[in-house]
Short mmCIF file of C-alpha atoms in Angstrom, two decimals:
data_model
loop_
_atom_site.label_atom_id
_atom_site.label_comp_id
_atom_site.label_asym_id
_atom_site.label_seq_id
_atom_site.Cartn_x
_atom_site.Cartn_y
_atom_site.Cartn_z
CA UNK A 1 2.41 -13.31 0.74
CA UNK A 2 3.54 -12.34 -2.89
CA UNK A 3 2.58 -9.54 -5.02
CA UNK A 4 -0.31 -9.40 -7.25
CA UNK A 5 -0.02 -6.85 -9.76
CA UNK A 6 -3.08 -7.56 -11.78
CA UNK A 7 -6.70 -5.77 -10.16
CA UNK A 8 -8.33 -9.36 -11.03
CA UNK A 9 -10.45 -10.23 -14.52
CA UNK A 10 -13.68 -10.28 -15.43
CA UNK A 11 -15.26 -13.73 -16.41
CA UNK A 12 -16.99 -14.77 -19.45
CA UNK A 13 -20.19 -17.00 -19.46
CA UNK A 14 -20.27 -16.72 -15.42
CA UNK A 15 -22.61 -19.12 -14.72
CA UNK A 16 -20.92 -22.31 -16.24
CA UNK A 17 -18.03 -20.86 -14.82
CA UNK A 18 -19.08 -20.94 -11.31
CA UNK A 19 -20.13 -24.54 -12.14
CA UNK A 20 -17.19 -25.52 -13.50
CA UNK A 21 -14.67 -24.38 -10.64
CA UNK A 22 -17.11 -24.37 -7.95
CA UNK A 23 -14.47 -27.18 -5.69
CA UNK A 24 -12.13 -24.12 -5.95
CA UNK A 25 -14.00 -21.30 -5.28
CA UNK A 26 -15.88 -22.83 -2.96
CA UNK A 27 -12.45 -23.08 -0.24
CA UNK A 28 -11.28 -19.20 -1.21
CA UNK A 29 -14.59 -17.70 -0.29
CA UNK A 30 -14.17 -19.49 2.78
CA UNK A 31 -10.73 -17.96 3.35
CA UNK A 32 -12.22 -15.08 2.33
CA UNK A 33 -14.84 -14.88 4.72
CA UNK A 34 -12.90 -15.84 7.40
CA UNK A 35 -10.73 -13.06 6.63
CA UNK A 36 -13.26 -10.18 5.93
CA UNK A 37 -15.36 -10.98 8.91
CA UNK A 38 -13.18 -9.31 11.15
CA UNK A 39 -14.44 -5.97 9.72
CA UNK A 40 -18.38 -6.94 10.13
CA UNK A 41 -18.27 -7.71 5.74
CA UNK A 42 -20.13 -10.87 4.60
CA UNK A 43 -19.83 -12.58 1.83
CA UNK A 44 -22.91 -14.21 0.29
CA UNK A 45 -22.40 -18.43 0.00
CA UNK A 46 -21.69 -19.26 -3.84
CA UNK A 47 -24.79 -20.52 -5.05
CA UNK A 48 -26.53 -17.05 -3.75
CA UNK A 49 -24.10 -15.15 -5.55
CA UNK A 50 -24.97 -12.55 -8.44
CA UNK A 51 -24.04 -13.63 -11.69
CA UNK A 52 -23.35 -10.04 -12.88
CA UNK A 53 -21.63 -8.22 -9.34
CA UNK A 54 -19.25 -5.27 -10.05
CA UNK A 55 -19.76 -3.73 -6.43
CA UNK A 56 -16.39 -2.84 -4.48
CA UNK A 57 -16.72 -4.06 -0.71
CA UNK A 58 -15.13 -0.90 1.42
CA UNK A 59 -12.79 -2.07 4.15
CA UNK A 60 -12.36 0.14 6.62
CA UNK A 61 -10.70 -1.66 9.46
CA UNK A 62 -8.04 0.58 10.73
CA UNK A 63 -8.20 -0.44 14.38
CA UNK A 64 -5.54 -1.78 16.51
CA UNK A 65 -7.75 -3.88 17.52
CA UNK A 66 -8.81 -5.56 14.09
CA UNK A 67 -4.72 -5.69 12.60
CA UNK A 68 -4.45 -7.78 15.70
CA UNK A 69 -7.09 -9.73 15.21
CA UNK A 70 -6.64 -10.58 11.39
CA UNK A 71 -3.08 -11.28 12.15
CA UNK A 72 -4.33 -13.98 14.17
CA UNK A 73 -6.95 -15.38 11.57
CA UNK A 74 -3.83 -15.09 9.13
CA UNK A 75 -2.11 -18.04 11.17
CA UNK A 76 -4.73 -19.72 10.38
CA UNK A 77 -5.20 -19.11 7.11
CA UNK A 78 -1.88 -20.13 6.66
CA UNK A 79 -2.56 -23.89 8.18
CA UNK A 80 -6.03 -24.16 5.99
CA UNK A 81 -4.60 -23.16 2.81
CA UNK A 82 -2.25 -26.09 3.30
CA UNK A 83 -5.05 -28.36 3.96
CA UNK A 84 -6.78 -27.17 0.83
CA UNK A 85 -3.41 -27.89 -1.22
CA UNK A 86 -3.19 -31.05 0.20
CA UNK A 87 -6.63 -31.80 -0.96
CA UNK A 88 -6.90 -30.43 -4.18
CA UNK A 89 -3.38 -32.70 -5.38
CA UNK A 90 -5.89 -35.37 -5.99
CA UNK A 91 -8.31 -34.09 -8.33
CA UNK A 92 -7.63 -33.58 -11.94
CA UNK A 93 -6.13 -30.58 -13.17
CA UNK A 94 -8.07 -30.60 -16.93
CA UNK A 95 -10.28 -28.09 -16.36
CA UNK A 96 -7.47 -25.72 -15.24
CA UNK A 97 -6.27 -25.96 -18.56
CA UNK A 98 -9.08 -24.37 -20.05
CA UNK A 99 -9.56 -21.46 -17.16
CA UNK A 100 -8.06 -18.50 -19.84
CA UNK A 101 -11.01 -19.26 -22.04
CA UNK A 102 -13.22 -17.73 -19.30
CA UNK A 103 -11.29 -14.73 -18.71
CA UNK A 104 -10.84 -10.90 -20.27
CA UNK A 105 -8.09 -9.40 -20.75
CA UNK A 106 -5.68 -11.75 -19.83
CA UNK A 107 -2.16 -11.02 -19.45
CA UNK A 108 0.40 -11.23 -22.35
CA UNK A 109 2.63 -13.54 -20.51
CA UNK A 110 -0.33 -15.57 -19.78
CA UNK A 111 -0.14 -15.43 -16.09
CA UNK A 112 -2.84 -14.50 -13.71
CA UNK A 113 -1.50 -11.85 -11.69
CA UNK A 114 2.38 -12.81 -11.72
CA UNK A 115 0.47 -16.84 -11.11
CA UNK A 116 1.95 -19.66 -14.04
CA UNK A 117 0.31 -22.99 -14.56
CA UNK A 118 2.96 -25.66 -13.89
CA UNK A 119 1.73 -29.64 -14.56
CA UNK A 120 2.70 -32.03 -12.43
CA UNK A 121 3.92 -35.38 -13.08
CA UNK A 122 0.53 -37.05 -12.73
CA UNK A 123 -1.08 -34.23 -15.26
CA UNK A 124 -2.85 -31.76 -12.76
CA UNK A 125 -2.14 -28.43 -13.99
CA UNK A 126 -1.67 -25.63 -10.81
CA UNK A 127 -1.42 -21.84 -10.93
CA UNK A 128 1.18 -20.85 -8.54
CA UNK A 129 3.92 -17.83 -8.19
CA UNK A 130 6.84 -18.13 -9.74
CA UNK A 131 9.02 -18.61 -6.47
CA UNK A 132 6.97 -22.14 -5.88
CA UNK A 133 6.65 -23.04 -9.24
CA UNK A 134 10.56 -23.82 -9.95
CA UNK A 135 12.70 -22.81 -6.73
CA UNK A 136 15.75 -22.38 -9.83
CA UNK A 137 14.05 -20.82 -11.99
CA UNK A 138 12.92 -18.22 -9.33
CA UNK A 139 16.50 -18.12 -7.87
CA UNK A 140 17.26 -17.33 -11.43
CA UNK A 141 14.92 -14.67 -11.33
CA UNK A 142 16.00 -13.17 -8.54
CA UNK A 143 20.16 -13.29 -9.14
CA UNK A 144 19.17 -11.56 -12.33
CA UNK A 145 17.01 -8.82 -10.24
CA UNK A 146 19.97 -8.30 -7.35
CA UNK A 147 22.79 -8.47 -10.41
CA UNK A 148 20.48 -5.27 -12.18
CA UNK A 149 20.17 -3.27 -8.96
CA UNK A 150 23.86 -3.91 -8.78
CA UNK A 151 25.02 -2.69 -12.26
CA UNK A 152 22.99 0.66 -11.02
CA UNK A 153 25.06 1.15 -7.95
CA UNK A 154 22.93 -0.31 -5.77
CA UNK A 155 23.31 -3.33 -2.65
CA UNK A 156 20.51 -5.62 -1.89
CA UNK A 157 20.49 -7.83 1.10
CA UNK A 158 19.04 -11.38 0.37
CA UNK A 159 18.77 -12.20 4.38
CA UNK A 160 17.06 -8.89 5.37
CA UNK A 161 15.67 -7.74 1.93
CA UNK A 162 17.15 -4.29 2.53
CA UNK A 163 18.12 -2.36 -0.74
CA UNK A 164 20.28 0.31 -0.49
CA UNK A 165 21.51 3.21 -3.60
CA UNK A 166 24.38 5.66 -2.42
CA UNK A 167 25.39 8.41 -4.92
CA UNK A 168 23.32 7.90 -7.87
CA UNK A 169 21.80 9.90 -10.54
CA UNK A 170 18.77 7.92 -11.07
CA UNK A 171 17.74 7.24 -14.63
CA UNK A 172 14.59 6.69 -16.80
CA UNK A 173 16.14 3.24 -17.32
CA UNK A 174 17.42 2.79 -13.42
CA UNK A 175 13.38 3.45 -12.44
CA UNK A 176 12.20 0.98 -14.90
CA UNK A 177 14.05 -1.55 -13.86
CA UNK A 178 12.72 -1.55 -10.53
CA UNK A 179 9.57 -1.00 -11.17
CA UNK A 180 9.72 -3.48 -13.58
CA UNK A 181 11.40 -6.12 -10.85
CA UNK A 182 9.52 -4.76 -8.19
CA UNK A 183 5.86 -5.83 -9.88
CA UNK A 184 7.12 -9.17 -10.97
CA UNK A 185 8.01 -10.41 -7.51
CA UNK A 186 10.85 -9.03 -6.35
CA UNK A 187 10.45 -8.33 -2.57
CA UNK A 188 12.56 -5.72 -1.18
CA UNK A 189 10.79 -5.04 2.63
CA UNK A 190 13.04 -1.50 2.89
CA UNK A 191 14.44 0.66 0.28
CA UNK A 192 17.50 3.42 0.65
CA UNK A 193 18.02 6.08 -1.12
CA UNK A 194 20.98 8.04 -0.31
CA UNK A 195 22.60 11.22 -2.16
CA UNK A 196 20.83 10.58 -5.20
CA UNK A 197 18.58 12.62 -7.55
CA UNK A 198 15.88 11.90 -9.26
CA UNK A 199 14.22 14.19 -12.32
CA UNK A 200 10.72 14.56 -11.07
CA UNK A 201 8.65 12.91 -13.42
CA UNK A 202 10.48 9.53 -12.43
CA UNK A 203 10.39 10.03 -9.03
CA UNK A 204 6.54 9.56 -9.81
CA UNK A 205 6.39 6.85 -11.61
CA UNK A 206 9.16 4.87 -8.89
CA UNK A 207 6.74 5.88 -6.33
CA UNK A 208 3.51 5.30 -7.97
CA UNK A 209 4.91 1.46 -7.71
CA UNK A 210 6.78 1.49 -4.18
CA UNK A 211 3.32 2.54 -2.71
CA UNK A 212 0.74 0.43 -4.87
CA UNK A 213 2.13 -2.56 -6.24
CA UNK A 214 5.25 -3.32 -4.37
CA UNK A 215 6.16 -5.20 -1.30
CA UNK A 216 8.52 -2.49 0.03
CA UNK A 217 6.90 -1.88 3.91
CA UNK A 218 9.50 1.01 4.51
CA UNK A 219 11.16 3.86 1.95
CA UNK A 220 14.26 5.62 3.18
CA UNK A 221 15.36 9.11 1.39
CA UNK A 222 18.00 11.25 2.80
CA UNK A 223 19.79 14.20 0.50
CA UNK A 224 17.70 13.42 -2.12
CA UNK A 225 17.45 15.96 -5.31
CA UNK A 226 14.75 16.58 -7.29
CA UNK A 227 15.40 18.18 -10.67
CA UNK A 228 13.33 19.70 -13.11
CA UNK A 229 13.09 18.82 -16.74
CA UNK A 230 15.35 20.66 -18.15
CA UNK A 231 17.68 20.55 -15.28
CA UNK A 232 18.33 22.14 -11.66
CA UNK A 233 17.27 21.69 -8.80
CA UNK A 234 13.56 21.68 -7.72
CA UNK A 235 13.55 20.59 -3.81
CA UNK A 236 15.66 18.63 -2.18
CA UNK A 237 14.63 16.21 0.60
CA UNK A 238 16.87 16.23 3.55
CA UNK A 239 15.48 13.11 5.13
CA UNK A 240 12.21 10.77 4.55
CA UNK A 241 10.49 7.89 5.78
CA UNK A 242 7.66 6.63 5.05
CA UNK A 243 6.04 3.01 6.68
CA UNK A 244 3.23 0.77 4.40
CA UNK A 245 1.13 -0.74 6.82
CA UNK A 246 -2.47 -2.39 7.20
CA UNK A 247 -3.72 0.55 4.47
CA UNK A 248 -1.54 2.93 6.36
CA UNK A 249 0.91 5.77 4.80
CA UNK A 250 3.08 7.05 8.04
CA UNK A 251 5.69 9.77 7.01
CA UNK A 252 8.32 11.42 9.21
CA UNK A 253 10.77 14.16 7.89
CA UNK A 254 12.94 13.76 11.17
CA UNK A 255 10.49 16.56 12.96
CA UNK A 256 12.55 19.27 11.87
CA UNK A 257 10.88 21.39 8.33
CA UNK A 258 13.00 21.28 4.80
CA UNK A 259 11.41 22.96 1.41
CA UNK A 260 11.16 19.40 0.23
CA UNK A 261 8.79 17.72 2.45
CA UNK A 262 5.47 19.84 1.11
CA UNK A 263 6.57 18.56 -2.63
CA UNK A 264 6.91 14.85 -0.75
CA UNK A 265 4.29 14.61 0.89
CA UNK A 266 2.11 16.04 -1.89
CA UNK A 267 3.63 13.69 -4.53
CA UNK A 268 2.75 10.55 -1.68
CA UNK A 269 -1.04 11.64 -1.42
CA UNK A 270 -1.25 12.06 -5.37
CA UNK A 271 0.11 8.52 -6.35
CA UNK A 272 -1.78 6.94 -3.61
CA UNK A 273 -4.15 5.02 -4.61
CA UNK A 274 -4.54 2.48 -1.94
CA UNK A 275 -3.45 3.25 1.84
CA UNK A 276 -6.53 5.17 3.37
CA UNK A 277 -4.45 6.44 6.55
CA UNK A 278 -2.11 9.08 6.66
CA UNK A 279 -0.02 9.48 9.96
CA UNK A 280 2.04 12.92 9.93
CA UNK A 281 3.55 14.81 12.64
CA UNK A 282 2.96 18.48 13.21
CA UNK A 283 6.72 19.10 13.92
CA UNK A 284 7.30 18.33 10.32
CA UNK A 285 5.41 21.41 9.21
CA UNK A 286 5.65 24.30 11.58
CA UNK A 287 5.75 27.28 10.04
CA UNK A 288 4.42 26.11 6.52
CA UNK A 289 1.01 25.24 7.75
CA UNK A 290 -0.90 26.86 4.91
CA UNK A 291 1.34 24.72 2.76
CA UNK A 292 0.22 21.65 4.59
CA UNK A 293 -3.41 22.20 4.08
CA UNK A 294 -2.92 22.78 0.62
CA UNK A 295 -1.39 19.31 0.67
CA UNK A 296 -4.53 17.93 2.27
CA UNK A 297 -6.68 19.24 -0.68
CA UNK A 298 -4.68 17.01 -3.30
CA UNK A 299 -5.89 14.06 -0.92
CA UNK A 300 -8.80 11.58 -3.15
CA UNK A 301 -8.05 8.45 -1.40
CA UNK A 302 -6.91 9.04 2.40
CA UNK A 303 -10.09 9.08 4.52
CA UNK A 304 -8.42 8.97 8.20
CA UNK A 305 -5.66 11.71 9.33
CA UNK A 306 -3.66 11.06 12.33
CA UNK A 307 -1.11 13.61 13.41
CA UNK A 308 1.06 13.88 16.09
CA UNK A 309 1.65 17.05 18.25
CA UNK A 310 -1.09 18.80 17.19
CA UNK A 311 -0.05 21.98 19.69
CA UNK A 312 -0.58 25.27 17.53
CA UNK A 313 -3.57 26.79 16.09
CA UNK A 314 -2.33 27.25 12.64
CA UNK A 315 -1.84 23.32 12.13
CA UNK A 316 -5.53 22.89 13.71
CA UNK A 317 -6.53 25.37 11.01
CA UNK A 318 -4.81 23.22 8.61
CA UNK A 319 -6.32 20.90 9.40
CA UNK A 320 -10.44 21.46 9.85
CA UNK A 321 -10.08 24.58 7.61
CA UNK A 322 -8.92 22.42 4.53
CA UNK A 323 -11.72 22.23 1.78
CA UNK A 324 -11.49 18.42 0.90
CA UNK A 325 -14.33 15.70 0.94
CA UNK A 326 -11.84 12.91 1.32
CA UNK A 327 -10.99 12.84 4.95
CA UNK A 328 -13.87 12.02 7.98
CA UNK A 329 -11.83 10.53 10.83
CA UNK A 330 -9.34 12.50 12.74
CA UNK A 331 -6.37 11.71 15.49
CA UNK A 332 -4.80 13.88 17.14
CA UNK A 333 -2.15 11.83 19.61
CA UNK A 334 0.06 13.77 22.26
CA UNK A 335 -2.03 16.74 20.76
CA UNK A 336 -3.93 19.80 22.69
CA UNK A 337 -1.01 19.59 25.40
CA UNK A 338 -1.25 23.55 25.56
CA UNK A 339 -4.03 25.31 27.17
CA UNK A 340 -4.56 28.42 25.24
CA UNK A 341 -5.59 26.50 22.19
CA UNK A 342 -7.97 24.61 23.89
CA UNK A 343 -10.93 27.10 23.16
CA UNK A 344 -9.94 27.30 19.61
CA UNK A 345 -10.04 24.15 19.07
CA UNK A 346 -13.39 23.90 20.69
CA UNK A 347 -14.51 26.34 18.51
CA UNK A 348 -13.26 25.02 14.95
CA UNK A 349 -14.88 21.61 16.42
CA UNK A 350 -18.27 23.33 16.17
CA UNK A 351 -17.65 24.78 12.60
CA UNK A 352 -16.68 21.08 11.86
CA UNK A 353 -18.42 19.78 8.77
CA UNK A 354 -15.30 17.99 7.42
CA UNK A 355 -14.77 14.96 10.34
CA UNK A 356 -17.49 12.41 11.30
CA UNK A 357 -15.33 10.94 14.08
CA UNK A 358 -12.90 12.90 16.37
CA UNK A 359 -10.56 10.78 18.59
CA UNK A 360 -8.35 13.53 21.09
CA UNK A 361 -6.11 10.36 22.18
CA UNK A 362 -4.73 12.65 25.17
CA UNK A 363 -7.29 14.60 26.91
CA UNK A 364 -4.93 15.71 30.06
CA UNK A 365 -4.71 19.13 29.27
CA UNK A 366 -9.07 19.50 29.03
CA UNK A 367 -8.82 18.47 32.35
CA UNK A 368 -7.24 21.23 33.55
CA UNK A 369 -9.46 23.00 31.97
#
């Protein structure tokens, strides 16, 4: 899996272009429907599809049961994109040459996506990432990427892909180099930040990446500053982490409330722009909960909200009480342990116009009731 920076490209003169590549598009729209079928999608067989199409397909396949079930029809993706390669090494690569001519807005560095065209000795011409298209050059790549982070005070682990930044005033220049590394290939799996600061504006820009066009599956931040402009301090937050997973934004500030995880967690929601879960925990927030719902409203792209230890009526307020369109499926694990709130909830249920689907995970305490 590598990353993809570009949103894709639309196609000039679609018909002859279909016709052209139709013994490679034919194989990825059957990796594609292999893939998509898990979440009930299908995708129409080439020759029925629409010349002019600019419909999104909405995937929303948050289930245990379908991440389990794609990562099984990812195996064996895996073994039939192999078979495809093997395949396609005997056709002629001309036509590949020519496959910029059908596109818009093609990228400067004439790469699709961070994809080159190599040509092999026997003159097919393949678009591949840069990590299989010249294992030195890549190697290149990548000493140069580690050697950057390093000049900035960083550590980066090649065997576990663990970056790590202790002490550091983090720069305009610092956050463009990682973003710039980060959307060109570099894959970092977790990234530390540790007694740094950040001025605010590229904190968002740092994230904006980490969360939309990165590889980075867990962000670390503990004693982290945030400073205004024109300096001192805005928030500060005591300890962060956040896990990117199957569409899926889970955040934990160590169950324990600092006046920098409302600013966090508001700045995560506004630069998201492609994980539609958000798993929170109630402990993070007690006491703040109008601050909480006010974070909900900045939500435009989460549509599911789990939280954890949902026991107090001011974070079910929070939470069925905040005036957003966004969110329709709700959560609420090791929640409604306490008795008393019971009735409330029942009652906010009934003003519910918010949530489409209501999953109580733990019903014990109902029961009892």
């Amino acid at each position: 899996m590598h990353v993809a920076p570009r949103g894709g490209y639309s196609i000039k003169n679609s018909k002859e272009f279909i016709r052209r590549y139709e013994s490679y598009l034919k194989p990825t729209l059957k990796i594609a429907q292999l893939l998509l079928s898990a979440g009930n999608l299908v995708i129409p067989q080439l020759e029925n599809v629409p010349i002019a199409n600019n419909n999104t397909v909405p995937l929303e396949t948050n289930t245990p049961e379908y991440r389990q079930d794609m990562e099984q029809r990812l195996k064996f993706v895996d073994i039939l994109v192999n078979q495809i390669d093997g395949k396609q090494a005997s056709r002629r690569g001309t036509d590949l040459r020519e496959i910029l001519t059908y596109l818009e807005l093609v990228d400067n560095e004439e790469s699709l996506g961070n994809l080159d065209p190599i040509t092999t000795d026997d003159g097919h011409v393949r678009w591949i990432c840069s990590e299989h298209c010249d294992g030195i050059s890549f190697n290149d790549n990548m000493s140069s990427n580690i050697n950057d982070f390093n000049v900035m005070g960083g550590k980066f682990d090649r065997k576990t892909k663990e970056a790590v930044v202790i002490g550091v005033n983090v720069t305009e220049r610092n956050v463009k180099m990682i973003c710039g590394a980060l959307t060109k290939g570099f894959n970092i799996v977790k990234l530390v930040f540790q007694d740094c600061s950040f001025y605010e504006g590229y904190l968002e820009t740092l994230l904006d990446t980490i969360i939309n066009r990165s590889s980075i599956r867990c962000l670390n931040m503990t004693a982290v500053t945030v400073t205004k402009f024109f300096g001192g301090v805005k928030y500060t937050c005591k300890n962060m982490v956040v896990e990117f997973k199957n569409q899926s934004l889970k955040v934990r500030f160590n169950d324990n409330y600092h006046n920098g995880n409302i600013p966090m967690l508001n700045q995560l929601l506004l630069r998201n722009k492609i994980h539609r879960t958000l798993n929170i925990s109630a402990c993070d927030f007690l006491g703040h909960e109008s601050d909480l719902q006010r974070c909900f409203e900045s939500n435009r792209t989460v549509t599911e909200l789990i939280v954890e230890y949902s026991n107090n009526i001011y974070i079910l307020n929070a939470i069925f009480n905040s005036k957003t369109n966004a969110l329709h499926q709700l959560k609420l694990p090791q929640s409604l342990s306490i008795p008393s709130i019971l009735s409330p909830f029942c009652e906010l249920l009934k003003k519910n116009t918010t949530f489409v689907e209501v999953d109580l995970m733990d019903y014990t305490g109902f029961k009892e009731e």
